[in-house]
Coordinates of C-alpha atoms and ligand atoms in Angstrom, one line a residue:
X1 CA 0.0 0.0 0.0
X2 CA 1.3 3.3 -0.8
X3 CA 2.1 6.0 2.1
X4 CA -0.2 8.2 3.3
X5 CA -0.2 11.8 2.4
X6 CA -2.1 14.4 4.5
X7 CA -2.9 17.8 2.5
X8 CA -5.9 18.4 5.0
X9 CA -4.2 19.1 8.6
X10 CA -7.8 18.5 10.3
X11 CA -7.4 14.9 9.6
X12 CA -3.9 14.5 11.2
X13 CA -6.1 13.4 14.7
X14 CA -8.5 11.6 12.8
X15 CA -6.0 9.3 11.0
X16 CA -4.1 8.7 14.3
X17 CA -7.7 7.4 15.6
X18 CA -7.8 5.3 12.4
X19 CA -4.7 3.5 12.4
X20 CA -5.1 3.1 16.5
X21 CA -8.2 1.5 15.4
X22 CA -9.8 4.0 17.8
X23 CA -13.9 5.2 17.2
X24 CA -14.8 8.3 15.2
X25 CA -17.3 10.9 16.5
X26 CA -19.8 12.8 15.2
X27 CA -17.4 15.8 14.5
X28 CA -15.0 13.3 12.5
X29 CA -17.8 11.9 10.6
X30 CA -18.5 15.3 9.1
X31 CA -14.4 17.0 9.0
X32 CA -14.2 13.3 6.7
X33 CA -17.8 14.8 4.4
X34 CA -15.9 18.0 4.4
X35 CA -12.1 17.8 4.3
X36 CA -11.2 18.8 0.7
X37 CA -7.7 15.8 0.8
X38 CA -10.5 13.1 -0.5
X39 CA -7.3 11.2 -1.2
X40 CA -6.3 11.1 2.3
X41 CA -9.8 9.9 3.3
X42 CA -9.9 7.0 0.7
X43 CA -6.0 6.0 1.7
X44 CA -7.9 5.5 5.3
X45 CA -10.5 3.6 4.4
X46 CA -8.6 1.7 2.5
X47 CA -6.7 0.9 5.0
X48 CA -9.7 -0.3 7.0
X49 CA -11.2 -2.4 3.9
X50 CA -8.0 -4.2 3.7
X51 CA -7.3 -5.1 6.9
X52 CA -10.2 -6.4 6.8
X53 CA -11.1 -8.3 3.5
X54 CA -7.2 -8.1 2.2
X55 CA -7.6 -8.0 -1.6
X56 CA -10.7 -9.9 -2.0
X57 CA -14.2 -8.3 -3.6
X58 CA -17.1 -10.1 -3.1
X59 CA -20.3 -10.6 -5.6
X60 CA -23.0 -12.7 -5.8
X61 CA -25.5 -14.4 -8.5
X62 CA -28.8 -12.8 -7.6
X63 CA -32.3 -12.1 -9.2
X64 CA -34.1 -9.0 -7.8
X65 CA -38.3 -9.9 -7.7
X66 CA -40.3 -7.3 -7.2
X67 CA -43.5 -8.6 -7.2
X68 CA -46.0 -5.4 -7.6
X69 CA -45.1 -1.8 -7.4
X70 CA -48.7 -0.6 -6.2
X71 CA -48.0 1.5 -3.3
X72 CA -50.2 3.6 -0.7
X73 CA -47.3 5.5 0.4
X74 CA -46.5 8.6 -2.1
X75 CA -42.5 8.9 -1.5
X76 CA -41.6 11.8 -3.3
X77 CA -37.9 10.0 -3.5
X78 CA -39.5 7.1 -5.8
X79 CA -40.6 7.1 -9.0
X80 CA -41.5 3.0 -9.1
X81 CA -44.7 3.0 -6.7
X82 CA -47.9 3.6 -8.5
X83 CA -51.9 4.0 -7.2
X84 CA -54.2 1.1 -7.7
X85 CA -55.2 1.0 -11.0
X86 CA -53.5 3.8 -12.7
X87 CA -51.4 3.5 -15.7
X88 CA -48.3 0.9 -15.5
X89 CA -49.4 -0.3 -12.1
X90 CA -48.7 -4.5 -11.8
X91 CA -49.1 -6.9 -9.6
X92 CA -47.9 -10.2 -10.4
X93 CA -50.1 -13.3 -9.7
X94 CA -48.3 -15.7 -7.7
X95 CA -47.7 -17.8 -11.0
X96 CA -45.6 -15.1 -12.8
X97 CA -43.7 -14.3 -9.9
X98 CA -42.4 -17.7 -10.3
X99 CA -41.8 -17.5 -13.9
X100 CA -39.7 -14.5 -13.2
X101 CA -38.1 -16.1 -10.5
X102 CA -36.6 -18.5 -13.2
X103 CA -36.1 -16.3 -15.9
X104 CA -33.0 -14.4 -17.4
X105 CA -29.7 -15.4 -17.3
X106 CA -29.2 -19.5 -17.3
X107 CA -26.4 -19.4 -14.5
X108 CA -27.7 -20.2 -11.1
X109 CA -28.6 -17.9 -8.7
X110 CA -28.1 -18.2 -5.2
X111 CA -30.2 -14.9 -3.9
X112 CA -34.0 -13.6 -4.6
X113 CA -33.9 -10.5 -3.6
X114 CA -37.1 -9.6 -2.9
X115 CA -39.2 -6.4 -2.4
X116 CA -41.7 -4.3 -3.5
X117 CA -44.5 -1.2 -3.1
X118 CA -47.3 -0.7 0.5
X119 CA -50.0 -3.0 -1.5
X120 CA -53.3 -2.1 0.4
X121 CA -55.4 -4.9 -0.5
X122 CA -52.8 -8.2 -1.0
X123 CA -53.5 -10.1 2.2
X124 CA -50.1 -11.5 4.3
X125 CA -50.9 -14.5 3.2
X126 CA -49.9 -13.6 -0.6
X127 CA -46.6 -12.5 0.7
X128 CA -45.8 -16.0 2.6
X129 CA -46.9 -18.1 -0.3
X130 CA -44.9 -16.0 -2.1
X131 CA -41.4 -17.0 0.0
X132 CA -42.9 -20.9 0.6
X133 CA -43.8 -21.1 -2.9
X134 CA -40.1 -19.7 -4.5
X135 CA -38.3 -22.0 -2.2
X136 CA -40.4 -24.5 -2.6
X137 CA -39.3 -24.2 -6.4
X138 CA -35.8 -23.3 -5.6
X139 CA -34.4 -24.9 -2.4
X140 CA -31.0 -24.0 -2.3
X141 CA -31.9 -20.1 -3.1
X142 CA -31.5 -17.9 0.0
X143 CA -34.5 -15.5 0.3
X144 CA -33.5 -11.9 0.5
X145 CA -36.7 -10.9 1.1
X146 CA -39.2 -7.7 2.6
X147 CA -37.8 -3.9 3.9
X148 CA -38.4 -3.2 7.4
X149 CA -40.8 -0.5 6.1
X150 CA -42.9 -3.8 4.0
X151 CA -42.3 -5.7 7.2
X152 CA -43.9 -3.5 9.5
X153 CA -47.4 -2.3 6.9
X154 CA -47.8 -6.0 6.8
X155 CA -47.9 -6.4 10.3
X156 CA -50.1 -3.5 10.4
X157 CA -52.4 -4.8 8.0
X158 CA -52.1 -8.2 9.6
X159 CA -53.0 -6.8 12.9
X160 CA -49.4 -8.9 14.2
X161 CA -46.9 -7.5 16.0
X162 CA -43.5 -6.7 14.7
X163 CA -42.2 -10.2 16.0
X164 CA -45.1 -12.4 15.3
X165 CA -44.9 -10.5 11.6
X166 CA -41.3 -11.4 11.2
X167 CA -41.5 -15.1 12.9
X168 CA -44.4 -16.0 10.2
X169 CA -42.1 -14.8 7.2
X170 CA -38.9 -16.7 8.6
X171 CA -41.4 -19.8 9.1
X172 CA -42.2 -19.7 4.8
X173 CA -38.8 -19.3 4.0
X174 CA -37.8 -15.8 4.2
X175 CA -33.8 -16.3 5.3
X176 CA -33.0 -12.8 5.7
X177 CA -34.0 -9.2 5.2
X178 CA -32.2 -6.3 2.6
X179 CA -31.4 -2.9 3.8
X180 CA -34.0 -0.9 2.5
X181 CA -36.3 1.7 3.6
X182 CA -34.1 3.4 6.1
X183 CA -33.5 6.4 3.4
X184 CA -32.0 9.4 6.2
X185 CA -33.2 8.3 9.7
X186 CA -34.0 12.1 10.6
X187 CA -37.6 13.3 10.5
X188 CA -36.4 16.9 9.6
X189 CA -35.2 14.9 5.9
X190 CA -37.7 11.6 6.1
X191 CA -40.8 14.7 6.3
X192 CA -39.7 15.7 2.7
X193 CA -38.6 12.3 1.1
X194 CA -40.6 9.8 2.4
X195 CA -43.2 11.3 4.8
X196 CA -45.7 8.3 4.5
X197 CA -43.2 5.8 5.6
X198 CA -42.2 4.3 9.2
X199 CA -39.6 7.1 11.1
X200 CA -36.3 6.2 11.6
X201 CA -37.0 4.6 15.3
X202 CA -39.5 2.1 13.7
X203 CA -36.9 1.6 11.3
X204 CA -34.1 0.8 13.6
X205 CA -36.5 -1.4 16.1
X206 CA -38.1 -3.5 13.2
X207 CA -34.3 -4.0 12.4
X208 CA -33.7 -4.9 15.9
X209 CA -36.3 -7.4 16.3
X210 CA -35.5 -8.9 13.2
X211 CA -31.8 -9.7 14.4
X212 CA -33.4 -10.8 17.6
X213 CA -34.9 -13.9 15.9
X214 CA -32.4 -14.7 14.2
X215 CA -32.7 -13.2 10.9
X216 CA -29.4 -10.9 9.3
X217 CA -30.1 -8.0 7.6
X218 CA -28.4 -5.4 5.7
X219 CA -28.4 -1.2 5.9
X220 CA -29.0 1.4 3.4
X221 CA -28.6 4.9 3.3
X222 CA -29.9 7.2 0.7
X223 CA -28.2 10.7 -0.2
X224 CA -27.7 13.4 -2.4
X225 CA -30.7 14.8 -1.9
X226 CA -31.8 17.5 0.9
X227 CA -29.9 15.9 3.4
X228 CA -26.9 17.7 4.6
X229 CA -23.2 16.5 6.5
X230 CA -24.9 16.2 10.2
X231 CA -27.9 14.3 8.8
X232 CA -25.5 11.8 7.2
X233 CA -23.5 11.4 10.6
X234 CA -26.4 10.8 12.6
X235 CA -27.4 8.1 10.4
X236 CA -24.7 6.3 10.1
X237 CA -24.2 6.4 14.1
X238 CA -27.6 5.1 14.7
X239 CA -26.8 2.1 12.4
X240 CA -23.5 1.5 14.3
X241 CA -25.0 2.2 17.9
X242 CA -27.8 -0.4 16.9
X243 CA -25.0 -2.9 15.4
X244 CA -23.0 -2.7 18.8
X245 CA -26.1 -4.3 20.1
X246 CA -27.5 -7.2 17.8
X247 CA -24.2 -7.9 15.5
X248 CA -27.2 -8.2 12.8
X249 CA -26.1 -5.9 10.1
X250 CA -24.1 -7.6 7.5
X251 CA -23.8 -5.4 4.6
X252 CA -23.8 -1.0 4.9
X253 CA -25.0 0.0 1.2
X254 CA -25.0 3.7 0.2
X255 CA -27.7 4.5 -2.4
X256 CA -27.2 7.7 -4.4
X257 CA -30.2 9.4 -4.9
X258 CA -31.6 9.1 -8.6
X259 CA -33.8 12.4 -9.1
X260 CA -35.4 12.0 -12.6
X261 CA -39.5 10.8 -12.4
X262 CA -39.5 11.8 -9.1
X263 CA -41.2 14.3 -7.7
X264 CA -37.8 16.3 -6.7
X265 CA -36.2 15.6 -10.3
X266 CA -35.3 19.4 -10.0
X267 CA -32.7 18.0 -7.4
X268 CA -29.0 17.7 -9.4
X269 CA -27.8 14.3 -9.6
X270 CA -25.1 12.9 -7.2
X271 CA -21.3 13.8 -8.3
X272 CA -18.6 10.9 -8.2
X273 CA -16.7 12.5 -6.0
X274 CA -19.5 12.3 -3.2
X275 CA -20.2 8.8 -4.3
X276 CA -16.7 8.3 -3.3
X277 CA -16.6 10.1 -0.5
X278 CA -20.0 8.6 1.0
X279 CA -18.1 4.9 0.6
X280 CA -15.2 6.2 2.4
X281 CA -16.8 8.0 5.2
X282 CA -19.2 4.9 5.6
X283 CA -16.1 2.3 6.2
X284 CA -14.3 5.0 8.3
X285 CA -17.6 5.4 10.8
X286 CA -18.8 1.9 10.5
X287 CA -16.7 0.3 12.4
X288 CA -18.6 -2.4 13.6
X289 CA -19.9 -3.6 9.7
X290 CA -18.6 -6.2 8.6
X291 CA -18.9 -5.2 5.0
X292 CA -19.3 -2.1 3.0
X293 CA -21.1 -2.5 -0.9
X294 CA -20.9 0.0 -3.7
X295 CA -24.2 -1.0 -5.7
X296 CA -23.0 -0.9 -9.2
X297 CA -27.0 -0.2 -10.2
X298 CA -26.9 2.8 -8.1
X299 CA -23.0 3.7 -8.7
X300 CA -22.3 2.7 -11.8
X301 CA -20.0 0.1 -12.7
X302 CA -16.9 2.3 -13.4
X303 CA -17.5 4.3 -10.0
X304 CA -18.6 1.3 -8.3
X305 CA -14.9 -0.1 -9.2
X306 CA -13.0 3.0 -8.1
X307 CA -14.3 2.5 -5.3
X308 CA -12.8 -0.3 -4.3
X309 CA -10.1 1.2 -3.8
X310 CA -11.6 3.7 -1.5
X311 CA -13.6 1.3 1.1
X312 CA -15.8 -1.2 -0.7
X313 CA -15.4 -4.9 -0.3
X314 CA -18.6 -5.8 -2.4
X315 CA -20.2 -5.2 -5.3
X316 CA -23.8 -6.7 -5.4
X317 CA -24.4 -9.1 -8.0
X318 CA -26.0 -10.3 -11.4
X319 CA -29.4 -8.5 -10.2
X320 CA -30.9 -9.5 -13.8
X321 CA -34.0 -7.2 -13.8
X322 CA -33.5 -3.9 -11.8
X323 CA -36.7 -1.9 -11.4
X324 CA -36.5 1.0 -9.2
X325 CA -34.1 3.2 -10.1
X326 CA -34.5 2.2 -13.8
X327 CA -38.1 3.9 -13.2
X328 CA -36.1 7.2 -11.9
X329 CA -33.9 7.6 -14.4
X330 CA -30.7 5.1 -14.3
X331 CA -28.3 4.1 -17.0
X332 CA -27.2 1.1 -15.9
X333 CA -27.9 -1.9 -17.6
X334 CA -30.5 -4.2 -16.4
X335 CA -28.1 -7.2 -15.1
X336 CA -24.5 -8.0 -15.0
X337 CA -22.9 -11.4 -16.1
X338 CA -20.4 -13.0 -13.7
X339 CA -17.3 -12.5 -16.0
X340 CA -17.9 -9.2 -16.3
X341 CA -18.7 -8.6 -12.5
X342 CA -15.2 -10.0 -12.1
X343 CA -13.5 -8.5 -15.1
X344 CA -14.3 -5.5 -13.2
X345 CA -12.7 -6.6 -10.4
X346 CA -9.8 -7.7 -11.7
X347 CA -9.0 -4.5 -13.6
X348 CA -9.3 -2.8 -10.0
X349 CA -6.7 -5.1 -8.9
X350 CA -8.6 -7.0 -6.3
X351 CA -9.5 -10.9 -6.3
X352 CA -13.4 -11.7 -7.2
X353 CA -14.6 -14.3 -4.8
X354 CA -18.3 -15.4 -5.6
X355 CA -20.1 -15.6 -2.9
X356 CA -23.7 -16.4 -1.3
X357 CA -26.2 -13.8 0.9
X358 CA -24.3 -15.0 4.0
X359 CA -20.7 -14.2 3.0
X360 CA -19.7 -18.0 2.2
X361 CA -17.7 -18.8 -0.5
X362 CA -19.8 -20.1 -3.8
X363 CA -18.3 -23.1 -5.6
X364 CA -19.1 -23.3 -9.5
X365 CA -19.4 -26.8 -12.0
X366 CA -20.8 -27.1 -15.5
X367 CA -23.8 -28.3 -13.7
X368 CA -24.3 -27.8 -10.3
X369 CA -23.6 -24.7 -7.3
X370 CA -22.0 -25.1 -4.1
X371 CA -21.9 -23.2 -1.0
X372 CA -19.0 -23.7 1.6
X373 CA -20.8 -24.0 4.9
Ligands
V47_401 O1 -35.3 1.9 0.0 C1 -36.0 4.3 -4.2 C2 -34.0 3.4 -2.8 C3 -34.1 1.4 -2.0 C4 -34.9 5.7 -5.4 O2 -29.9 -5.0 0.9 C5 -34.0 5.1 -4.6 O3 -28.5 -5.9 -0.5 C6 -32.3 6.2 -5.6 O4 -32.6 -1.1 -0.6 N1 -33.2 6.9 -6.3 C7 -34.4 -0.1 -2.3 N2 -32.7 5.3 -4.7 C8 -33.1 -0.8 -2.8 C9 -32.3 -1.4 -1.7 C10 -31.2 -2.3 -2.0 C11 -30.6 -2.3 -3.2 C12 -29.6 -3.2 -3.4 C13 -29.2 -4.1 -2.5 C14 -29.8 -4.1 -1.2 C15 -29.4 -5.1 -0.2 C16 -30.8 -3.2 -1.0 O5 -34.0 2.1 -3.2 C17 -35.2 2.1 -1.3 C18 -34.8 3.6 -1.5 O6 -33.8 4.0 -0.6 N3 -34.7 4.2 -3.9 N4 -36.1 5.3 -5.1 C19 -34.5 6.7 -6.3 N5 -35.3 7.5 -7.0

């Protein structure tokens, strides 16, 4: 690794915390948002990623299923939820949701990743059958499956408590829970982008109950929006104060905000220097995560390797059909193939390991998929 150079002298303590492998504060979390030496914060979080994953980058084979995008919540951050029968509204019958599962790309997938809009008239049950039914179909395929935000309107509209809600869905299958839905946990910033939603609390508790019986989940965070350096902070503490508790967070995922068909498309779009410097600052605070993802939907694939180098262990995976920021204006392509998820890799100088939902090591044949357990 090269040496570090520090142009910025207001990181001098905050390096000396880093390489003690001391805790940052609030005020470090935002001198990291605001030092203009982004070189010196990547070296740092560099550090950090490869102390802890070496050279290795993980990815996985995945299929995203979102199974209707009818939503009661209005979100002015999304531009995939629609009202009940209004134009391109879908919900998929139970039948096509396992066509989809299987369709795409011929090489295996290990991970449904599954979410979707605040339905107000699918009953719970649709949502169990759902998980029983795929892995009914598809055994060895972990189920990502359900926000904390879908978690807690169905328990809602179930008239279940958080648990009870969350014990039901591990019961049909559901083997773990992505890191949507937590946005910017502060109420000042989640009145504006996502005012019909649960508040960051519910957020954080659904989160905790979910670790509590057993179920991992991962943590997003969206920016580039009207959040500002504090709001960012804040969030990320919470997710590390709650993490020093359960241990149930696997994966921290940044998600830059994609303005266009939303209504705040008169918002810019993100830079990629922020999308840098919100990797960095997210290894460097989080330091209780085990991993740290650059979403190469969100990122793009050529930022989304950069930053590698500046904090990211992971890269997501195949993903096959992406819906939700393809609706607000993305550029990516729909799905990634496996050689080029590791070409990418490669050319960033790290080693691609394959891997499944849990972090284990994925073992490829001609014809069959093996997880190390
Ligand atoms: O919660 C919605 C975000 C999230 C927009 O856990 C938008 O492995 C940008 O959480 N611009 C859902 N973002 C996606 C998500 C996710 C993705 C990949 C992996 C994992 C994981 C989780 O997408 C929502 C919201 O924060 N979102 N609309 C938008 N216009």
């Amino acid at each position: 690794m090269s040496e570090l150079t520090i142009t910025d002298q207001r990181l001098k303590p905050i390096a000396e915390k880093v390489l003690a492998g001391e805790r940052l504060s609030m005020e470090d979390g935002i001198a990291l948002y605001r030092s203009p030496d982004l070189l010196a914060v990547g070296w740092l979080a560099n550090h950090v990623r490869e102390k802890r994953h070496g050279n290795i980058t993980y990815y996985n084979v995945n299929r995203h299923i979102n199974p209707t995008n009818v939503c009661v919540a209005a979100c002015r951050l999304c531009a995939f939820g629609r009202k009940k029968d209004t134009a391109g509204a879908y919900t998929m019958a139970l039948e096509e949701a396992f066509q989809t599962a299987s369709s795409g790309y011929t090489e295996a997938v290990t991970e449904f990743h599954i979410v979707g809009g605040l339905h107000p008239d699918l009953p719970f049950q649709y949502f169990l059958d759902l998980v029983s039914g795929l892995k009914e179909r598809f055994p060895q395929v972990h189920m990502k499956a359900f926000t904390m935000v879908e978690v807690a309107y169905l328990a809602k509209r179930a008239k279940l408590t958080i648990r009870q809600t969350l014990e039901k869905m591990k019961e049909a299958g559901v083997d773990s829970l992505p890191g949507g839905g937590a946005e910017i946990f502060a109420d000042r910033v989640r009145h504006i982008i996502c005012d019909h939603k649960i508040d960051g609390d519910q957020w954080l508790d659904t989160a905790k109950l979910a670790h509590q019986i057993g179920l991992k989940s991962n943590a997003t965070m969206l920016y580039g929006h009207v959040e500002n350096d504090e709001d960012r902070v804040d969030h990320l503490l919470k997710l590390r104060a709650l993490q020093d508790e359960t241990s149930g967070f696997q994966t921290f995922i940044p998600l830059a905000f994609h303005p266009d068909n939303t209504p705040l498309q008169h918002l810019p779009k993100t830079t990629g220097i922020l999308d840098i410097r919100q990797i960095a600052v997210s290894r460097l605070v989080l330091d209780n995560f085990p991993h740290v993802k650059s979403y190469w939907q969100m990122m793009t694939a050529k930022i989304a390797q950069i930053s590698l180098r500046f904090g990211a262990d992971d890269m997501d995976g195949t993903v096959i059909e992406e819906k939700i920021y393809h609706d607000a204006g993305a550029t990516t392509p729909q799905g990634m193939r496996r050689e080029e998820l590791e070409r990418l890799i490669r050319a960033a100088g790290r080693e691609p390991i394959e891997r499944d939902t849990l972090y284990r090591p994925v073992t490829r044949t001609e014809t069959s998929v093996t997880v190390a357990v």
